[in-house]
Amino acid sequence: MAKETKNTLRDSVYSALKAMIVTGQIPPGSRVTESDIAAKLNVSRTPVREAFNRLERDGLVTGRPRQGYAVTEFDINMFREAFDIRELLDGHATELAAAAATEKDKARLRAMLAECERLAAIPDRTTREKFQELEVGIDLHRVIAEISGNAMLHGMLCGILDKCQHYVWTELLWLDEWKIARDEHAEIVEAICANDARRAGTLARAHVRGSRENVLRLLQAKSDYQSFLAKAS
């Protein structure tokens, strides 16, 4: 029981810190320390240290000797690289999943869609509730990769998805693409449940490509605005 509680605390601290980074509550480029986060979350430094180690593997922070951690700066080059790789991996994983999915797998995917719909129906949602929907949507892709049966593909895609979360959050929040994302996820799951590998892969690639184009527009607009301000000053 004690070990289970410890693991639950580790996971909750990791999830809370990750949410603060992905949603911008801790801005890119910020320096954060174990003691700062431990005080903020009212926990000891041990689970915070473990959370930072996991986040560094995710590519969301970088450790600085005797200076704590720096939150990763998200730029257009990193974004393009992450989404180019994600389109390839996600499409292939979805094709494999459509061929391999059992009835239990299909029920699991449908349950995740239902959870997204439940979260979407909450009136006046908090940032945390919106982030929960984001997490379920991202986890849907992780589960699809798991169903594919290719462990290496699953591991690679999970790593890329960690790096994409910040961008997906930006897209959903600023462009209000929540319903579009849910509808596209539903189409992908429907194709997997019909064991239609070609359609499932095509839909998955289009889903990633559409997200890529949306975020690229936002990042480019931000870059153009910053350039305008620099020239005007």
Short mmCIF file of C-alpha atoms in Angstrom, two decimals:
data_model
loop_
_atom_site.label_atom_id
_atom_site.label_comp_id
_atom_site.label_asym_id
_atom_site.label_seq_id
_atom_site.Cartn_x
_atom_site.Cartn_y
_atom_site.Cartn_z
CA MET A 1 0.00 0.00 0.00
CA ALA A 2 2.83 2.40 0.91
CA LYS A 3 4.56 1.75 -2.44
CA GLU A 4 1.30 2.34 -4.32
CA THR A 5 0.78 5.67 -2.50
CA LYS A 6 4.36 6.68 -3.29
CA ASN A 7 3.91 5.93 -6.99
CA THR A 8 0.62 7.85 -7.01
CA LEU A 9 2.39 10.88 -5.50
CA ARG A 10 5.20 10.64 -8.06
CA ASP A 11 2.72 10.53 -10.92
CA SER A 12 0.55 13.35 -9.57
CA VAL A 13 3.58 15.64 -9.08
CA TYR A 14 4.84 14.79 -12.57
CA SER A 15 1.39 15.45 -14.10
CA ALA A 16 0.95 18.73 -12.19
CA LEU A 17 4.37 20.05 -13.17
CA LYS A 18 3.95 18.95 -16.77
CA ALA A 19 0.57 20.69 -16.94
CA MET A 20 2.11 23.93 -15.64
CA ILE A 21 4.74 23.80 -18.39
CA VAL A 22 2.51 22.74 -21.28
CA THR A 23 -0.19 25.32 -20.48
CA GLY A 24 2.34 28.12 -20.08
CA GLN A 25 1.81 28.70 -16.36
CA ILE A 26 5.58 28.29 -16.21
CA PRO A 27 6.66 30.15 -19.39
CA PRO A 28 9.26 28.83 -21.85
CA GLY A 29 12.76 29.93 -20.87
CA SER A 30 11.89 30.23 -17.18
CA ARG A 31 14.27 28.92 -14.54
CA VAL A 32 12.65 26.69 -11.93
CA THR A 33 14.07 24.84 -8.93
CA GLU A 34 13.06 21.77 -6.97
CA SER A 35 12.46 23.84 -3.84
CA ASP A 36 10.18 26.31 -5.69
CA ILE A 37 7.97 23.55 -7.09
CA ALA A 38 8.00 21.54 -3.84
CA ALA A 39 6.70 24.61 -1.99
CA LYS A 40 4.11 25.33 -4.68
CA LEU A 41 2.76 21.76 -4.65
CA ASN A 42 3.25 21.30 -0.90
CA VAL A 43 5.32 18.13 -1.28
CA SER A 44 8.88 17.08 -0.48
CA ARG A 45 11.67 17.61 -2.99
CA THR A 46 12.08 13.89 -3.78
CA PRO A 47 9.00 13.45 -6.04
CA VAL A 48 9.74 16.86 -7.58
CA ARG A 49 13.29 15.75 -8.43
CA GLU A 50 11.92 12.59 -10.03
CA ALA A 51 9.37 14.64 -11.98
CA PHE A 52 12.09 16.93 -13.33
CA ASN A 53 14.13 13.88 -14.40
CA ARG A 54 11.14 12.54 -16.34
CA LEU A 55 10.42 15.94 -17.88
CA GLU A 56 14.05 16.26 -18.97
CA ARG A 57 13.71 12.91 -20.78
CA ASP A 58 10.49 14.26 -22.32
CA GLY A 59 12.46 17.25 -23.64
CA LEU A 60 10.38 19.79 -21.68
CA VAL A 61 13.15 21.02 -19.35
CA THR A 62 16.95 21.12 -19.32
CA GLY A 63 18.97 20.65 -16.12
CA ARG A 64 21.46 23.40 -15.24
CA PRO A 65 24.16 22.56 -12.65
CA ARG A 66 23.46 24.45 -9.40
CA GLN A 67 20.84 26.55 -11.21
CA GLY A 68 17.82 24.26 -11.28
CA TYR A 69 16.07 23.65 -14.59
CA ALA A 70 15.24 25.77 -17.62
CA VAL A 71 11.90 25.26 -19.38
CA THR A 72 12.45 24.45 -23.04
CA GLU A 73 11.96 27.26 -25.54
CA PHE A 74 9.49 26.10 -28.19
CA ASP A 75 10.48 27.38 -31.62
CA ILE A 76 9.38 26.84 -35.20
CA ASN A 77 12.29 24.54 -36.09
CA MET A 78 11.64 22.21 -33.17
CA PHE A 79 7.95 22.24 -34.02
CA ARG A 80 8.48 21.33 -37.68
CA GLU A 81 10.86 18.49 -36.82
CA ALA A 82 8.55 17.04 -34.16
CA PHE A 83 5.43 17.12 -36.33
CA ASP A 84 7.18 15.80 -39.46
CA ILE A 85 8.31 12.74 -37.49
CA ARG A 86 4.96 12.44 -35.74
CA GLU A 87 3.05 12.29 -39.04
CA LEU A 88 5.14 9.34 -40.19
CA LEU A 89 5.00 7.44 -36.90
CA ASP A 90 1.33 8.17 -36.13
CA GLY A 91 0.18 7.14 -39.59
CA HIS A 92 2.08 3.85 -39.53
CA ALA A 93 1.06 3.03 -35.95
CA THR A 94 -2.60 3.62 -36.81
CA GLU A 95 -2.42 1.33 -39.84
CA LEU A 96 -0.89 -1.44 -37.74
CA ALA A 97 -3.47 -0.89 -34.98
CA ALA A 98 -6.34 -1.21 -37.46
CA ALA A 99 -5.03 -4.60 -38.49
CA ALA A 100 -4.30 -5.82 -34.96
CA ALA A 101 -7.09 -4.36 -32.78
CA THR A 102 -9.09 -6.83 -30.70
CA GLU A 103 -12.62 -6.20 -29.45
CA LYS A 104 -11.11 -5.27 -26.08
CA ASP A 105 -8.81 -2.74 -27.79
CA LYS A 106 -11.74 -1.23 -29.67
CA ALA A 107 -13.76 -0.89 -26.47
CA ARG A 108 -10.81 0.84 -24.83
CA LEU A 109 -10.55 3.38 -27.66
CA ARG A 110 -14.29 4.05 -27.61
CA ALA A 111 -14.13 4.61 -23.84
CA MET A 112 -11.45 7.26 -24.36
CA LEU A 113 -13.64 9.04 -26.91
CA ALA A 114 -16.50 8.97 -24.41
CA GLU A 115 -14.25 10.48 -21.73
CA CYS A 116 -13.33 13.34 -24.06
CA GLU A 117 -17.02 13.99 -24.71
CA ARG A 118 -17.70 13.96 -20.95
CA LEU A 119 -14.96 16.50 -20.30
CA ALA A 120 -16.16 18.64 -23.20
CA ALA A 121 -19.68 18.78 -21.74
CA ILE A 122 -18.54 20.35 -18.46
CA PRO A 123 -19.88 23.93 -18.34
CA ASP A 124 -17.40 26.79 -17.78
CA ARG A 125 -14.42 24.45 -17.78
CA THR A 126 -11.31 25.23 -15.79
CA THR A 127 -7.84 25.15 -17.33
CA ARG A 128 -7.24 21.85 -15.52
CA GLU A 129 -10.37 20.29 -17.07
CA LYS A 130 -9.32 21.47 -20.53
CA PHE A 131 -5.86 20.03 -19.95
CA GLN A 132 -7.44 16.71 -18.95
CA GLU A 133 -9.18 16.56 -22.33
CA LEU A 134 -5.87 17.34 -24.03
CA GLU A 135 -4.21 14.51 -22.08
CA VAL A 136 -6.90 11.99 -23.03
CA GLY A 137 -6.64 13.05 -26.68
CA ILE A 138 -2.86 12.67 -26.67
CA ASP A 139 -3.12 9.37 -24.78
CA LEU A 140 -5.47 8.08 -27.48
CA HIS A 141 -2.53 8.21 -29.90
CA ARG A 142 -0.30 6.46 -27.35
CA VAL A 143 -2.85 3.67 -26.94
CA ILE A 144 -3.22 3.29 -30.70
CA ALA A 145 0.56 2.89 -30.95
CA GLU A 146 0.44 0.33 -28.13
CA ILE A 147 -2.27 -1.61 -29.98
CA SER A 148 -0.04 -1.65 -33.08
CA GLY A 149 2.07 -4.27 -31.32
CA ASN A 150 5.36 -2.59 -32.28
CA ALA A 151 7.07 -1.73 -29.00
CA MET A 152 9.83 0.38 -30.58
CA LEU A 153 7.31 2.38 -32.61
CA HIS A 154 5.23 2.91 -29.47
CA GLY A 155 8.25 4.18 -27.52
CA MET A 156 9.36 6.54 -30.29
CA LEU A 157 5.88 7.97 -30.79
CA CYS A 158 5.37 8.53 -27.06
CA GLY A 159 8.59 10.54 -26.97
CA ILE A 160 7.47 12.69 -29.89
CA LEU A 161 4.00 13.20 -28.39
CA ASP A 162 5.58 14.57 -25.21
CA LYS A 163 7.35 17.19 -27.30
CA CYS A 164 4.15 18.01 -29.24
CA GLN A 165 1.85 18.59 -26.25
CA HIS A 166 2.73 22.26 -25.84
CA TYR A 167 1.95 22.94 -29.50
CA VAL A 168 -1.31 21.00 -29.43
CA TRP A 169 -2.38 22.93 -26.33
CA THR A 170 -1.64 26.18 -28.18
CA GLU A 171 -3.75 25.07 -31.12
CA LEU A 172 -6.72 23.93 -29.02
CA LEU A 173 -6.72 26.95 -26.73
CA TRP A 174 -6.10 29.77 -29.19
CA LEU A 175 -7.90 28.37 -32.23
CA ASP A 176 -10.65 26.63 -30.24
CA GLU A 177 -10.19 23.39 -32.20
CA TRP A 178 -11.57 21.13 -29.46
CA LYS A 179 -14.61 19.83 -31.39
CA ILE A 180 -12.62 19.34 -34.60
CA ALA A 181 -10.04 17.29 -32.69
CA ARG A 182 -12.76 15.14 -31.10
CA ASP A 183 -14.47 14.57 -34.45
CA GLU A 184 -11.20 13.60 -36.14
CA HIS A 185 -10.32 11.24 -33.29
CA ALA A 186 -13.75 9.63 -33.62
CA GLU A 187 -13.20 9.06 -37.36
CA ILE A 188 -9.80 7.49 -36.74
CA VAL A 189 -11.21 5.16 -34.08
CA GLU A 190 -14.13 4.25 -36.33
CA ALA A 191 -11.70 3.23 -39.09
CA ILE A 192 -9.61 1.18 -36.63
CA CYS A 193 -12.75 -0.56 -35.33
CA ALA A 194 -13.70 -1.38 -38.92
CA ASN A 195 -10.18 -2.82 -39.43
CA ASP A 196 -9.72 -0.41 -42.35
CA ALA A 197 -5.97 0.13 -42.17
CA ARG A 198 -5.67 2.34 -45.25
CA ARG A 199 -8.42 4.74 -44.17
CA ALA A 200 -7.19 4.80 -40.56
CA GLY A 201 -3.64 5.69 -41.65
CA THR A 202 -4.85 8.36 -44.06
CA LEU A 203 -7.04 9.96 -41.39
CA ALA A 204 -4.25 9.90 -38.81
CA ARG A 205 -1.78 11.59 -41.16
CA ALA A 206 -4.35 14.23 -42.15
CA HIS A 207 -5.10 14.85 -38.46
CA VAL A 208 -1.43 15.49 -37.65
CA ARG A 209 -0.93 17.55 -40.81
CA GLY A 210 -3.92 19.76 -40.02
CA SER A 211 -2.66 20.36 -36.49
CA ARG A 212 0.80 21.16 -37.87
CA GLU A 213 -0.59 23.77 -40.27
CA ASN A 214 -2.71 25.41 -37.56
CA VAL A 215 0.15 25.75 -35.09
CA LEU A 216 2.55 26.90 -37.80
CA ARG A 217 0.20 29.78 -38.60
CA LEU A 218 0.13 30.76 -34.93
CA LEU A 219 3.90 30.54 -34.48
CA GLN A 220 4.53 32.47 -37.69
CA ALA A 221 2.07 35.19 -36.66
CA LYS A 222 3.81 35.48 -33.28
CA SER A 223 7.23 35.68 -34.96
CA ASP A 224 6.01 38.32 -37.43
CA TYR A 225 4.50 40.39 -34.61
CA GLN A 226 7.72 40.24 -32.59
CA SER A 227 9.70 41.33 -35.67
CA PHE A 228 7.27 44.22 -36.22
CA LEU A 229 7.67 45.38 -32.62
CA ALA A 230 11.46 45.15 -32.86
CA LYS A 231 11.51 47.30 -36.01
CA ALA A 232 9.06 49.80 -34.54
CA SER A 233 11.08 50.34 -31.37
#
